[in-house]
JSON list of C-alpha atoms in Angstrom, two decimals:
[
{"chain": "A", "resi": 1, "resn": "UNK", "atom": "CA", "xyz": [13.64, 7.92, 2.96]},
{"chain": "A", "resi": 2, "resn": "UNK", "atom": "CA", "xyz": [10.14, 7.24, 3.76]},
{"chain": "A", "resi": 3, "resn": "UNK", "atom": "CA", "xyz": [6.97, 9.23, 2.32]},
{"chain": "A", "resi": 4, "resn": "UNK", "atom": "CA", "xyz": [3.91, 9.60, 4.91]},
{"chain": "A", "resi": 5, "resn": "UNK", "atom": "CA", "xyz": [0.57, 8.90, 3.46]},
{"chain": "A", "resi": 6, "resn": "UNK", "atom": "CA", "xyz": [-2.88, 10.55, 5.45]},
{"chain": "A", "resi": 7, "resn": "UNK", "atom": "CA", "xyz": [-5.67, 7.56, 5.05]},
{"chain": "A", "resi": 8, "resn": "UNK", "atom": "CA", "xyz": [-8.56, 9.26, 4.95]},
{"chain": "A", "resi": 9, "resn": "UNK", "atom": "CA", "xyz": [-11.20, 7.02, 7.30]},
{"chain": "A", "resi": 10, "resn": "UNK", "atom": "CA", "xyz": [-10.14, 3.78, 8.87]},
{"chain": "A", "resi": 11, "resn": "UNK", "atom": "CA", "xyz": [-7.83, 2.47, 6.32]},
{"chain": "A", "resi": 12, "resn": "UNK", "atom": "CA", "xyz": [-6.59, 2.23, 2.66]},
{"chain": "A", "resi": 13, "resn": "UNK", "atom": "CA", "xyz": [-6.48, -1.37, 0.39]},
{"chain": "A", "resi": 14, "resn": "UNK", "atom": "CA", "xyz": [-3.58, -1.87, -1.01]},
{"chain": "A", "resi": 15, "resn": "UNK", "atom": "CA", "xyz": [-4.05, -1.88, -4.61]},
{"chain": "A", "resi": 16, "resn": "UNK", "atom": "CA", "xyz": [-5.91, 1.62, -3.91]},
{"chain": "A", "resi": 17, "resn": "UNK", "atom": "CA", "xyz": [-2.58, 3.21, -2.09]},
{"chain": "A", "resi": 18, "resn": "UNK", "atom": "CA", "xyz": [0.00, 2.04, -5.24]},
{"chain": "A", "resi": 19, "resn": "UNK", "atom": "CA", "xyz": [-2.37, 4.18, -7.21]},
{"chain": "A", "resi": 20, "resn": "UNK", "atom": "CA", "xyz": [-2.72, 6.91, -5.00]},
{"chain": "A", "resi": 21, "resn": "UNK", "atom": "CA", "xyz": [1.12, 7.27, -4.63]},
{"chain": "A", "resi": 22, "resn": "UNK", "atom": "CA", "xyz": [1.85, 7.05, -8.05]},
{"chain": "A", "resi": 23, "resn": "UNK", "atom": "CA", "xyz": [3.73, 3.53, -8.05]},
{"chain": "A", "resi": 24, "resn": "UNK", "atom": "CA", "xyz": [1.98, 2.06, -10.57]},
{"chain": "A", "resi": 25, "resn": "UNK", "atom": "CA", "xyz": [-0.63, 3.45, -13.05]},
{"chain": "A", "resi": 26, "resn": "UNK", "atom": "CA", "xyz": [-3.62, 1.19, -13.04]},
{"chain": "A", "resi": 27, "resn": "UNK", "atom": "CA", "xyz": [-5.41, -0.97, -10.86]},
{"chain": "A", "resi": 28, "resn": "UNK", "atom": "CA", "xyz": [-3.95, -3.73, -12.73]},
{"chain": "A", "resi": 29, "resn": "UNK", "atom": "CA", "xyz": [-0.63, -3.17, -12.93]},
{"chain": "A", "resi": 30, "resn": "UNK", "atom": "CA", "xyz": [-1.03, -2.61, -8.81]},
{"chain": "A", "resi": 31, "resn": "UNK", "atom": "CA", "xyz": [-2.36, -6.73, -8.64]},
{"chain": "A", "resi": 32, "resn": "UNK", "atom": "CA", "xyz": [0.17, -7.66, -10.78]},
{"chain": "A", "resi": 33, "resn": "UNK", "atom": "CA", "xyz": [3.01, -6.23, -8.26]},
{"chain": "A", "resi": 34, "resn": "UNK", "atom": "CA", "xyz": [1.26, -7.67, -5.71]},
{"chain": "A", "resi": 35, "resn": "UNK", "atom": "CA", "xyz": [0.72, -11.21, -7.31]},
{"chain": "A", "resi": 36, "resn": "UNK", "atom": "CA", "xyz": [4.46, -11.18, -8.09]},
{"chain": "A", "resi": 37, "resn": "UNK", "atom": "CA", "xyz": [5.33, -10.58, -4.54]},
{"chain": "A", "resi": 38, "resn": "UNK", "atom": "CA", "xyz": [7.10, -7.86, -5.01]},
{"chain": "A", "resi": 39, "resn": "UNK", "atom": "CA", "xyz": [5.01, -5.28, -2.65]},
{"chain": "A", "resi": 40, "resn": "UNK", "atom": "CA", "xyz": [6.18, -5.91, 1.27]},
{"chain": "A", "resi": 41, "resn": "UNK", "atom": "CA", "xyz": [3.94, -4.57, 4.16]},
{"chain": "A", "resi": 42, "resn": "UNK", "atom": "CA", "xyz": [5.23, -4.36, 7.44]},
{"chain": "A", "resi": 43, "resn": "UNK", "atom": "CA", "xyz": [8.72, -6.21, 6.16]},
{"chain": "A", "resi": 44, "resn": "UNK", "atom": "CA", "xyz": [6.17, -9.07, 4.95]},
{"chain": "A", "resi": 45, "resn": "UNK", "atom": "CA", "xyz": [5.38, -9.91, 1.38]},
{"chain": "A", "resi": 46, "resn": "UNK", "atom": "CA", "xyz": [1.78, -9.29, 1.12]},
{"chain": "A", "resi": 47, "resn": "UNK", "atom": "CA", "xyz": [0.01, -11.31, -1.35]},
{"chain": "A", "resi": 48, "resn": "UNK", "atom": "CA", "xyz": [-3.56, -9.88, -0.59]},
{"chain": "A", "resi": 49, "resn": "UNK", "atom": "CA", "xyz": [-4.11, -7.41, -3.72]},
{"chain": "A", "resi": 50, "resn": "UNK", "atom": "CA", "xyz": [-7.08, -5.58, -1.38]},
{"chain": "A", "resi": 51, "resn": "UNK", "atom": "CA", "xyz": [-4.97, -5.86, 1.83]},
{"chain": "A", "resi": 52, "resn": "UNK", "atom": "CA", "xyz": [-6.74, -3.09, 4.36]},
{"chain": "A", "resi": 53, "resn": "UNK", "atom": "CA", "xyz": [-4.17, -1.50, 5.38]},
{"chain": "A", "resi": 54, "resn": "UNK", "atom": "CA", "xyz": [-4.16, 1.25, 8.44]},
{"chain": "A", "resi": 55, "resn": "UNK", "atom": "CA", "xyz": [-2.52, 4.28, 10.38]},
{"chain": "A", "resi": 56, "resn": "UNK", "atom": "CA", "xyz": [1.06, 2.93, 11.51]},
{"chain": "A", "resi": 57, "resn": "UNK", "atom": "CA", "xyz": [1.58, 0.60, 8.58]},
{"chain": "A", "resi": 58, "resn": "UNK", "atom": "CA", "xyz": [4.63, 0.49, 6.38]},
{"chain": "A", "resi": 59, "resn": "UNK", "atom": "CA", "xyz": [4.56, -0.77, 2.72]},
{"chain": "A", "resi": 60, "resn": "UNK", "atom": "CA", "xyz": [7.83, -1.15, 0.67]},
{"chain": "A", "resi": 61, "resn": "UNK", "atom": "CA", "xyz": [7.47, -1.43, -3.43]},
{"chain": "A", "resi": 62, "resn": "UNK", "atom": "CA", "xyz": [10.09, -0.19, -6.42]},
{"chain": "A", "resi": 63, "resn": "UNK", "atom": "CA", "xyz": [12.49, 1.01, -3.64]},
{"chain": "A", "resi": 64, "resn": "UNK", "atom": "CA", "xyz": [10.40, 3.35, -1.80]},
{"chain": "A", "resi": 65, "resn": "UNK", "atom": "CA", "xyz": [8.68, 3.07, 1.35]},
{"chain": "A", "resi": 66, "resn": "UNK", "atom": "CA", "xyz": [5.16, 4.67, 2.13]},
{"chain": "A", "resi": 67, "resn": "UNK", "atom": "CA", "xyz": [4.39, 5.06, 6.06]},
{"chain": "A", "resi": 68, "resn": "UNK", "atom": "CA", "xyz": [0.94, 5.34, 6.52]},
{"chain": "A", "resi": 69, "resn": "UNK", "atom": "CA", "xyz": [-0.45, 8.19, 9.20]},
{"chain": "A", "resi": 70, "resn": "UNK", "atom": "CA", "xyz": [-3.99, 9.44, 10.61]},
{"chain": "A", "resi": 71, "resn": "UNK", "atom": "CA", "xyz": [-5.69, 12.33, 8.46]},
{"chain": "A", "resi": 72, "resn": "UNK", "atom": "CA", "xyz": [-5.68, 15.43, 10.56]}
]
């Protein structure tokens, strides 16, 4: 099951949302995941650790799948 995620503004990097959702713990650990190629947005590995990612997009990491939505 997916978890929605309100980006506040026009969008949310990457590293930034694996924090905010509690998938990893630190910045770093967030790059690493990325550099690995283990983070997927939009079905795509995403190798861009400060990716900007908006409204509509999906990201897939440690089994779970954020859906990104609009801040009412």
């Amino acid at each position: 099951m997916a978890v929605s995620f309100a980006v506040r503004g026009e969008y949310i990097q990457l590293d930034q949302l694996l924090k905010a959702v509690g998938l990893v713990g630190t910045g770093g650990q967030a790059h690493a995941a990325v550099e690995a190629g283990e983070v997927r947005v939009d079905g795509k590995v995403e190798s861009r650790k400060r990716a900007k990612l908006r409204p509509g997009a999906r990201v897939s990491f440690a089994g779970e799948e954020i859906v990104l939505v609009p801040d009412a």
